[in-house]
Coordinates of C-alpha atoms in Angstrom, one line a residue:
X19 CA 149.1 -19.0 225.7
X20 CA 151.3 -20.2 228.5
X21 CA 153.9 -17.4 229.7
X22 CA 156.8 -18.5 231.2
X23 CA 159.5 -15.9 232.6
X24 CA 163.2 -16.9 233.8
X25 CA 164.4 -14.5 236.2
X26 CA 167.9 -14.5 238.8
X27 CA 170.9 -12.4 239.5
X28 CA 172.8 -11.3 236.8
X29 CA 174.8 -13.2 235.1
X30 CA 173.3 -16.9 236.3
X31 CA 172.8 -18.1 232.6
X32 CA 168.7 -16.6 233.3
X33 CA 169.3 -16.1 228.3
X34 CA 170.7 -20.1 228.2
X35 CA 168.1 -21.5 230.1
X36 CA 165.3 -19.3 228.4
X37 CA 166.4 -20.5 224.9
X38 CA 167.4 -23.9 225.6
X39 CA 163.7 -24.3 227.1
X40 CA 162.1 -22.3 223.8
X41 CA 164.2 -25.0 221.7
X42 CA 162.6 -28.0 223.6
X43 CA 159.2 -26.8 223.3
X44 CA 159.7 -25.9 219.2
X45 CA 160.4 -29.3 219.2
X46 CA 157.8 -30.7 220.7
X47 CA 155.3 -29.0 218.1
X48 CA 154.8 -25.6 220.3
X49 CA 154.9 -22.3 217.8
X50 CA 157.2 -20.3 220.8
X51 CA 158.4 -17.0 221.2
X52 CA 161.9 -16.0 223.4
X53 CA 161.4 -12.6 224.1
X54 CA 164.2 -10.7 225.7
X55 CA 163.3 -7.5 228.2
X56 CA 166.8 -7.6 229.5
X57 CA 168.0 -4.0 228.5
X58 CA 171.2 -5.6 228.5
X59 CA 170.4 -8.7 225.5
X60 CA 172.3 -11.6 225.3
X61 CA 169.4 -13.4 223.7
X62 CA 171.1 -13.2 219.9
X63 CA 174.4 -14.3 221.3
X64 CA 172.5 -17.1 222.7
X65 CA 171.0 -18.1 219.2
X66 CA 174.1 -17.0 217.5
X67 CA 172.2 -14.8 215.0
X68 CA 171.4 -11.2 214.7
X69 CA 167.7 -10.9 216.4
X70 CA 165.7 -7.2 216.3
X71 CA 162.4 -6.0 218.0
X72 CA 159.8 -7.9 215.8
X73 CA 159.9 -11.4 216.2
X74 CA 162.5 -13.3 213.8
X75 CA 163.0 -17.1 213.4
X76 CA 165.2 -19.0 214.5
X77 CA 164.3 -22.6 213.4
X78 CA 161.0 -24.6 212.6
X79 CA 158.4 -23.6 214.9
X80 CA 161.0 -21.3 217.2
X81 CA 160.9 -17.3 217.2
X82 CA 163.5 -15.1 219.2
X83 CA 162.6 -11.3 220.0
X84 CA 165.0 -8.6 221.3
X85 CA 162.9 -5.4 222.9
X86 CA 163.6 -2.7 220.9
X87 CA 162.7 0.6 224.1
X88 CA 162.3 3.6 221.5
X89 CA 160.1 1.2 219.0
X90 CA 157.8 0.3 221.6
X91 CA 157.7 3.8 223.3
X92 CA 156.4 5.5 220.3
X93 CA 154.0 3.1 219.2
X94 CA 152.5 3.5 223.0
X95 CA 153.6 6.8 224.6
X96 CA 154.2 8.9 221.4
X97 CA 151.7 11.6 222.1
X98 CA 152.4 11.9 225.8
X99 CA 156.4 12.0 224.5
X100 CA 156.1 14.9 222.1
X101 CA 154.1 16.8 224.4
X102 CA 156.5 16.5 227.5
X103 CA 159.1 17.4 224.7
X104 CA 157.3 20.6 224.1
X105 CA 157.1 21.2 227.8
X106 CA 160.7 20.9 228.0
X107 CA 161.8 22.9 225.4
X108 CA 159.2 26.2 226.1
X109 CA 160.8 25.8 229.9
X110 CA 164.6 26.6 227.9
X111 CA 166.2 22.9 227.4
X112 CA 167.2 22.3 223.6
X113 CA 165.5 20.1 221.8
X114 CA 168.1 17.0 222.1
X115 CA 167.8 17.4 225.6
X116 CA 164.1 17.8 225.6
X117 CA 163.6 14.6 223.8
X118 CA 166.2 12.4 226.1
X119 CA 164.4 14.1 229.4
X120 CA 160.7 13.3 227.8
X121 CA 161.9 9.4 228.6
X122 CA 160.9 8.8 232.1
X123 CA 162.7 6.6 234.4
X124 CA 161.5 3.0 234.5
X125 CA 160.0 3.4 231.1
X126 CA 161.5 0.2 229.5
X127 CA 160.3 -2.2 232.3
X128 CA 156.6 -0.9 231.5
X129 CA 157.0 -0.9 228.2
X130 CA 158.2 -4.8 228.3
X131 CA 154.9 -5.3 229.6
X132 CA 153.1 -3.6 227.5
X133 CA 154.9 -5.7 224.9
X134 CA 154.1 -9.5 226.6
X135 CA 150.1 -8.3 226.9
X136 CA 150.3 -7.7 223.2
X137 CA 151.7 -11.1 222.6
X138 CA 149.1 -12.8 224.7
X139 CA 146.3 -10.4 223.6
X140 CA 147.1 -11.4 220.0
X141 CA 147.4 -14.8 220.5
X142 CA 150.0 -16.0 217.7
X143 CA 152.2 -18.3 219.5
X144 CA 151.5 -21.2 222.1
X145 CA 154.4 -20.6 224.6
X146 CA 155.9 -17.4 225.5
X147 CA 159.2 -17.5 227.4
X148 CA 160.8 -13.8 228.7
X149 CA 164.5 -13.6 229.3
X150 CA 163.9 -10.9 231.5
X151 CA 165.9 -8.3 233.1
X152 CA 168.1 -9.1 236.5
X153 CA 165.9 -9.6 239.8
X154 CA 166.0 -6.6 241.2
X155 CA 164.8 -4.9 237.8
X156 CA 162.2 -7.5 237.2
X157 CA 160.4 -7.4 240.6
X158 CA 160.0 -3.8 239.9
X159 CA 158.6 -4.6 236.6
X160 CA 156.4 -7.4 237.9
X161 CA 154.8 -5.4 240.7
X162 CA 153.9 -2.1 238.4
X163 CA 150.5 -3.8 237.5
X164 CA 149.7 -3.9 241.5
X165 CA 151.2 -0.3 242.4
X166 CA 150.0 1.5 239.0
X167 CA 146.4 0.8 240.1
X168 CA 146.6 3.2 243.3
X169 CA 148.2 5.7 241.9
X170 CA 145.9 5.8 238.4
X171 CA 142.4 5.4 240.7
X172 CA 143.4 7.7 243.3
X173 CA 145.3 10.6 241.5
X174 CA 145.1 10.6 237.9
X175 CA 141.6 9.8 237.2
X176 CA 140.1 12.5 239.8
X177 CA 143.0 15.2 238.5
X178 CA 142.0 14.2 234.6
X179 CA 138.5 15.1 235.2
X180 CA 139.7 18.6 237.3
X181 CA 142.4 19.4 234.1
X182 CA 139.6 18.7 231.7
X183 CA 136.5 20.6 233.2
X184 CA 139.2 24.0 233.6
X185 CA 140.9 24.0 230.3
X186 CA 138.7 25.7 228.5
X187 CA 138.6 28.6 230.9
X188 CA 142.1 28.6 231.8
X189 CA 144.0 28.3 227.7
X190 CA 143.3 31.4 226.4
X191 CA 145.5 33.0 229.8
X192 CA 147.8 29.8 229.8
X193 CA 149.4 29.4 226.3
X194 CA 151.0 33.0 225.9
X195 CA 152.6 32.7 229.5
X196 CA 153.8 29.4 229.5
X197 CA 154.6 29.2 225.9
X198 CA 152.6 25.7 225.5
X199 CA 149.2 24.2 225.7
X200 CA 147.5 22.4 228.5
X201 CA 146.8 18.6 227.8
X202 CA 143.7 17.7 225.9
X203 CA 141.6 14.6 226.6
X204 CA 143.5 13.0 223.6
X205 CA 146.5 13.3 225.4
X206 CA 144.8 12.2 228.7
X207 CA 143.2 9.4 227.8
X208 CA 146.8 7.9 226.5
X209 CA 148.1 7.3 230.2
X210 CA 145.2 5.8 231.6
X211 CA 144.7 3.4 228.3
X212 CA 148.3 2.4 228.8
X213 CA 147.1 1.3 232.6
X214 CA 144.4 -0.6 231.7
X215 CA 146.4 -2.9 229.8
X216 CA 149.2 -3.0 232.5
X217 CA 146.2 -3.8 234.7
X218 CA 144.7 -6.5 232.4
X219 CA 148.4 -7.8 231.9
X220 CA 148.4 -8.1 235.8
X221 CA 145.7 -10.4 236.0
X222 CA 147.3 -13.0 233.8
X223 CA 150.4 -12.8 235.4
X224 CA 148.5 -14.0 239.1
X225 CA 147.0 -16.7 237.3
X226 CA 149.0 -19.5 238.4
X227 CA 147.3 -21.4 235.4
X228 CA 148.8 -19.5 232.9
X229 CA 152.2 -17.7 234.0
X230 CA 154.8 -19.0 235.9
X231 CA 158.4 -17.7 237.1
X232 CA 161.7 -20.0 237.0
X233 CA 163.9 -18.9 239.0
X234 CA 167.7 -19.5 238.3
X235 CA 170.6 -19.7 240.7
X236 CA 174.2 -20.5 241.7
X237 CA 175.1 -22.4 244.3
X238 CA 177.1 -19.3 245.4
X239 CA 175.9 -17.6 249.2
X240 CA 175.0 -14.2 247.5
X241 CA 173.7 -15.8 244.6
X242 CA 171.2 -18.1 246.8
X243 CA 170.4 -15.0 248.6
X244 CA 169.0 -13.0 246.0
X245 CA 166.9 -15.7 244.5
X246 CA 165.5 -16.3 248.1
X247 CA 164.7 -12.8 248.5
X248 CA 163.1 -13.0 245.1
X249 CA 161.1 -16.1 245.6
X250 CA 159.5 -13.7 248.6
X251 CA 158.7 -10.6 246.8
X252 CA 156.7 -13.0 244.0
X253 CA 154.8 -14.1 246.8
X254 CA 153.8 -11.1 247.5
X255 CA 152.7 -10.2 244.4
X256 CA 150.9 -13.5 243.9
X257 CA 152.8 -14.3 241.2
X258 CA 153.7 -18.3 241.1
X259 CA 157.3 -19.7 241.1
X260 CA 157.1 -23.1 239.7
X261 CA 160.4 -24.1 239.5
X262 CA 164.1 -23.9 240.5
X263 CA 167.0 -24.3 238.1
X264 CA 170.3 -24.5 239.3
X265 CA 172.7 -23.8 237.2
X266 CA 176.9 -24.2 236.7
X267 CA 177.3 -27.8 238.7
X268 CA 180.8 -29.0 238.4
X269 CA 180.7 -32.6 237.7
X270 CA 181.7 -35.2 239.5
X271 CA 184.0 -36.0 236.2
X272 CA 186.3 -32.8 237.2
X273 CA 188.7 -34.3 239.4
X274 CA 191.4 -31.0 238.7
X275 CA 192.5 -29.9 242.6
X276 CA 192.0 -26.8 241.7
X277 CA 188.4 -27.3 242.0
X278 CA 188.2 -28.9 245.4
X279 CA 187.2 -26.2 247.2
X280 CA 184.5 -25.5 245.1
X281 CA 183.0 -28.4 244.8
X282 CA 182.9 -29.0 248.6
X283 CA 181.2 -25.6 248.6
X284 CA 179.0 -26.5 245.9
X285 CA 177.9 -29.5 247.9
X286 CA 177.0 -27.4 251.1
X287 CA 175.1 -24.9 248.9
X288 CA 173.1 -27.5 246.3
X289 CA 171.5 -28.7 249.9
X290 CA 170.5 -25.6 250.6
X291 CA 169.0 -24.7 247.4
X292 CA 167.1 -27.9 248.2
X293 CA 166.0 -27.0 252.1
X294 CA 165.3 -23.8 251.3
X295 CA 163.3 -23.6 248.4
X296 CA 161.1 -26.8 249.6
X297 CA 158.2 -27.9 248.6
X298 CA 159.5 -26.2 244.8
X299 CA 161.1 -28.8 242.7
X300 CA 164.9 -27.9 241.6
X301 CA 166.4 -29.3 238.7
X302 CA 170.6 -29.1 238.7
X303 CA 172.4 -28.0 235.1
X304 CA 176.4 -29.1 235.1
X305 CA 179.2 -26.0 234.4
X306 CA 180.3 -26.3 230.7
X307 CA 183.8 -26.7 229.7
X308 CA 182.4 -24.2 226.8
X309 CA 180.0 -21.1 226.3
X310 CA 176.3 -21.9 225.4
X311 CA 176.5 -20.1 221.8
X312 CA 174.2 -21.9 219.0
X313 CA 172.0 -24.1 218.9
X314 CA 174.1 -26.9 218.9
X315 CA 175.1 -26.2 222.4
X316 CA 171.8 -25.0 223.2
X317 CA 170.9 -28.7 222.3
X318 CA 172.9 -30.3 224.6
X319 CA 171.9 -27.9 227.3
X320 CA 168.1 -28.3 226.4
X321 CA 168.6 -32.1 227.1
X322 CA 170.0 -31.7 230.6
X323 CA 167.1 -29.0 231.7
X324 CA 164.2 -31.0 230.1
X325 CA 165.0 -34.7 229.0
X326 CA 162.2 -35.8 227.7
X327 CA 159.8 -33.7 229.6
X328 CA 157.9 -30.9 228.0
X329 CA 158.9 -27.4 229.9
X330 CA 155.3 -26.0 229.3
X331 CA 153.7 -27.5 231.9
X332 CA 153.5 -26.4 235.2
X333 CA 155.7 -28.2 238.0
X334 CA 154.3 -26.8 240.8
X335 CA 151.0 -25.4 241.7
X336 CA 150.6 -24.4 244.9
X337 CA 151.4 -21.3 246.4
X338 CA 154.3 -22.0 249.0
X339 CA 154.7 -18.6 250.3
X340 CA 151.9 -15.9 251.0
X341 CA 151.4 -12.9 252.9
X342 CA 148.2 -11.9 254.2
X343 CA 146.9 -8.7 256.8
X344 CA 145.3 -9.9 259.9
X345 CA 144.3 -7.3 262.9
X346 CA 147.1 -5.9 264.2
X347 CA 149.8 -7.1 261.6
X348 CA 150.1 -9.8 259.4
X349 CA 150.5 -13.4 259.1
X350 CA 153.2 -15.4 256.6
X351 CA 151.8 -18.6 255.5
X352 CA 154.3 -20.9 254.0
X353 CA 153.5 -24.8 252.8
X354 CA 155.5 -27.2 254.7
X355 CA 153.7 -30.4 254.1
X356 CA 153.9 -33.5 256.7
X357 CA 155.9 -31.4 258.8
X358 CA 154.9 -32.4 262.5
X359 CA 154.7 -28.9 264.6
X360 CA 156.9 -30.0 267.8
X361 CA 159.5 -30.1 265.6
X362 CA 159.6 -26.6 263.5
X363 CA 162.0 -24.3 265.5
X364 CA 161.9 -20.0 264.4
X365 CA 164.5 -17.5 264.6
X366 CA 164.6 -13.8 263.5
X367 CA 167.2 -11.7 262.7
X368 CA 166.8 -8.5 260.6
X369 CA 164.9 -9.8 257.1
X370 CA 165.6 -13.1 257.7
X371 CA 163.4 -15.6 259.3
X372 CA 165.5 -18.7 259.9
X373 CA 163.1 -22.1 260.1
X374 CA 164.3 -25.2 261.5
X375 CA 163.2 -28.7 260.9
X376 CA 164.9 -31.5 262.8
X377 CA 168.5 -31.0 261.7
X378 CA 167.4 -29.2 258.5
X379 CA 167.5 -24.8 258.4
X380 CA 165.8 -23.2 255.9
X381 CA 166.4 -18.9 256.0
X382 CA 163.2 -17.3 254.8
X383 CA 164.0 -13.9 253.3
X384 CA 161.3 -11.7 254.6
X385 CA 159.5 -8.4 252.6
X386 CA 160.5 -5.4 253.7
X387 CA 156.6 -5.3 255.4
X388 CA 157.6 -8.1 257.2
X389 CA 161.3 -7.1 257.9
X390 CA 160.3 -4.3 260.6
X391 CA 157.7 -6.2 262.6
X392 CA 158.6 -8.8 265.5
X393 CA 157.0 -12.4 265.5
X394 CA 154.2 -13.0 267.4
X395 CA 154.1 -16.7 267.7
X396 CA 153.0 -19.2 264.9
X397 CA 151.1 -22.2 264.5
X398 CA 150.2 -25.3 261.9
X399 CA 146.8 -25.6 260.4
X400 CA 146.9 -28.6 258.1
X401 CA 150.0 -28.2 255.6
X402 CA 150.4 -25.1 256.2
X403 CA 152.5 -22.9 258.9
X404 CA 151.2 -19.8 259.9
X405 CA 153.6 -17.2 261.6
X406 CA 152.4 -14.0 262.8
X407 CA 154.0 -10.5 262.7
X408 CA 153.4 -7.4 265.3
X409 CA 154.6 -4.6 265.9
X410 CA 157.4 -3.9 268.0
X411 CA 156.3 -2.8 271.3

């Protein structure tokens, strides 16, 4: 299965591009699934039909999905949900206020997870494409796989085995104080079961082969910013960006005044996008005089973002931004192919690492690992700059 996942700053058109690229790969015989994990779903507006959280279709060989949080929390954290409940509620909350309390923070970005392993896992459909939530949300949701793993092998696991080896000494005195039972290893197991498939779910994710992350932008400062900032933290999780869609272009057909000042501004911040996301190809979508709503706009959309190209492949392979310890800090390695040495110039300033390349800047938005530490000089091997970070002394 190829797993495709368009991500960006609310409100960039992240829904359009996902189904306009679903509708080009039904097309080109692909059974596909658009799968939205936005808690906020647009993804039925976008079709212009009602979609739920089973998969519903939406033409021949094309399947939309709307995550559905309390379906997919019972099927997988029932048990654990009903016994937190009874926690609550012998501690002197009511039982409406047990049961919205036994739903712990975060929850739906796990379970959206949860969900895309099942997809993959059971193997029904060639592409799957996730309208996910906004940046910000779907970093966090991106990097549970990698953070889940210390917790789960260096608390729960050693704590299970404690819980388990005391509770049949400790229940008989437990249950008439605290007015519930301790957890048994039913009940234990269901965490660490729900890790292992987060785990499992993050190896396909870092396999550049299989997933891949489009990110979509504005050419708007802020806009830029946040996908740049992005693009780093997927680095750091070693997940692959393969692409770059830039989205609401006015046209050079738009010759209204009004819109001079944008488009000047546009044409200052489509270079960037350009410069700064280099080596990643970027393909530019024009502003519609219309909302994408159907699939007869969705058509003409789907022929502007993929022509005649299929959208399943993979545009770009290599990793262009990694992160790696080395004694005494770290070293950022970013692909800058052909680039001659004498002429890459660095700056820092707070989390941004500004690189410059004849009379070209690009503004590298550094991880907060990075952000605190000062450079400590750089170098080229092959195509491939290597800048090393220090503490500040």
């Amino acid at each position: 299965m190829r797993l495709i996942l368009m991500t960006g700053k609310g409100g960039v058109g992240k829904t359009s591009m996902a189904a306009a690229t679903g509708l080009r790969c039904a097309e080109l015989g692909y059974k596909t699934l658009v799968l939205s994990t936005d808690p906020a779903h647009s993804l039925a507006d976008s079709f212009d039909m009602p979609l739920g959280h089973e998969a519903k279709p939406v033409c021949d060989k094309l399947y939309g999905a709307e995550l559905d949080v309390l379906q997919e929390l019972e099927q997988n954290w029932g048990t654990v949900k009903r016994y937190i409940t009874e926690v609550l509620q012998a501690r002197g909350l009511d039982a409406v206020q047990a049961e919205e309390l036994a739903i712990l923070p975060g929850m739906d970005e796990i379970f959206g997870l949860v969900r895309v392993f099942r997809h993959h896992r059971e193997g029904n459909y060639d592409v799957l494409i996730i309208d996910s939530a906004p940046t910000g949300t779907a970093l966090r949701l991106l990097s549970i796989p990698e953070v889940s793993g210390w917790y789960m092998r260096r608390l729960y696991k050693p704590m299970e085995k404690v819980a388990l080896y005391l509770r049949p000494l400790v229940e008989p005195l437990f249950r008439p104080l605290a007015g519930f039972s301790l957890p048994d290893r039913e009940l234990m197991n269901v965490p660490y079961e729900f890790y292992e498939k987060i785990e499992a779910l993050g190896r396909i994710l870092t396999d550049n082969t299989v997933t891949s992350v489009r990110l979509v932008t504005n050419p708007e400062k802020m806009v830029i910013k946040e996908s740049l900032r992005a693009h780093a933290y997927l680095s750091l999780y070693n997940i692959s960006v393969d692409l770059v869609i830039a989205n609401r272009i006015i046209p050079p057909e738009v010759t209204d005044p009004y819109f001079t000042f944008w488009k000047e501004n546009q044409q200052i911040y489509r270079r960037e996008i350009i410069d700064n996301f280099s080596p990643l190809p970027v393909k530019e979508v024009p502003l519609y005089s219309r909302e994408i709503c159907g699939l007869e706009t969705l058509e003409k959309l789907k022929q502007y973002l993929c022509h005649d190209e299929d959208p399943s492949q993979v545009y770009y392979r290599h990793a262009t931004f990694e992160v790696k310890p080395v004694p005494n800090g770290f070293s950022l390695e970013l692909y800058l192919p052909g680039i001659p040495g004498e002429q890459i110039h660095l700056s820092k300033s707070g989390d941004e690492l500004s690189i410059r390349i004849g009379n070209h800047r690009r503004n590298v938005v550094l991880p907060q690992v990075l952000a605190t530490l000062q450079t400590a000089g750089a170098e080229i091997d092959g195509d491939r700059l290597l800048i090393r970070f220090a503490e500040r002394h």
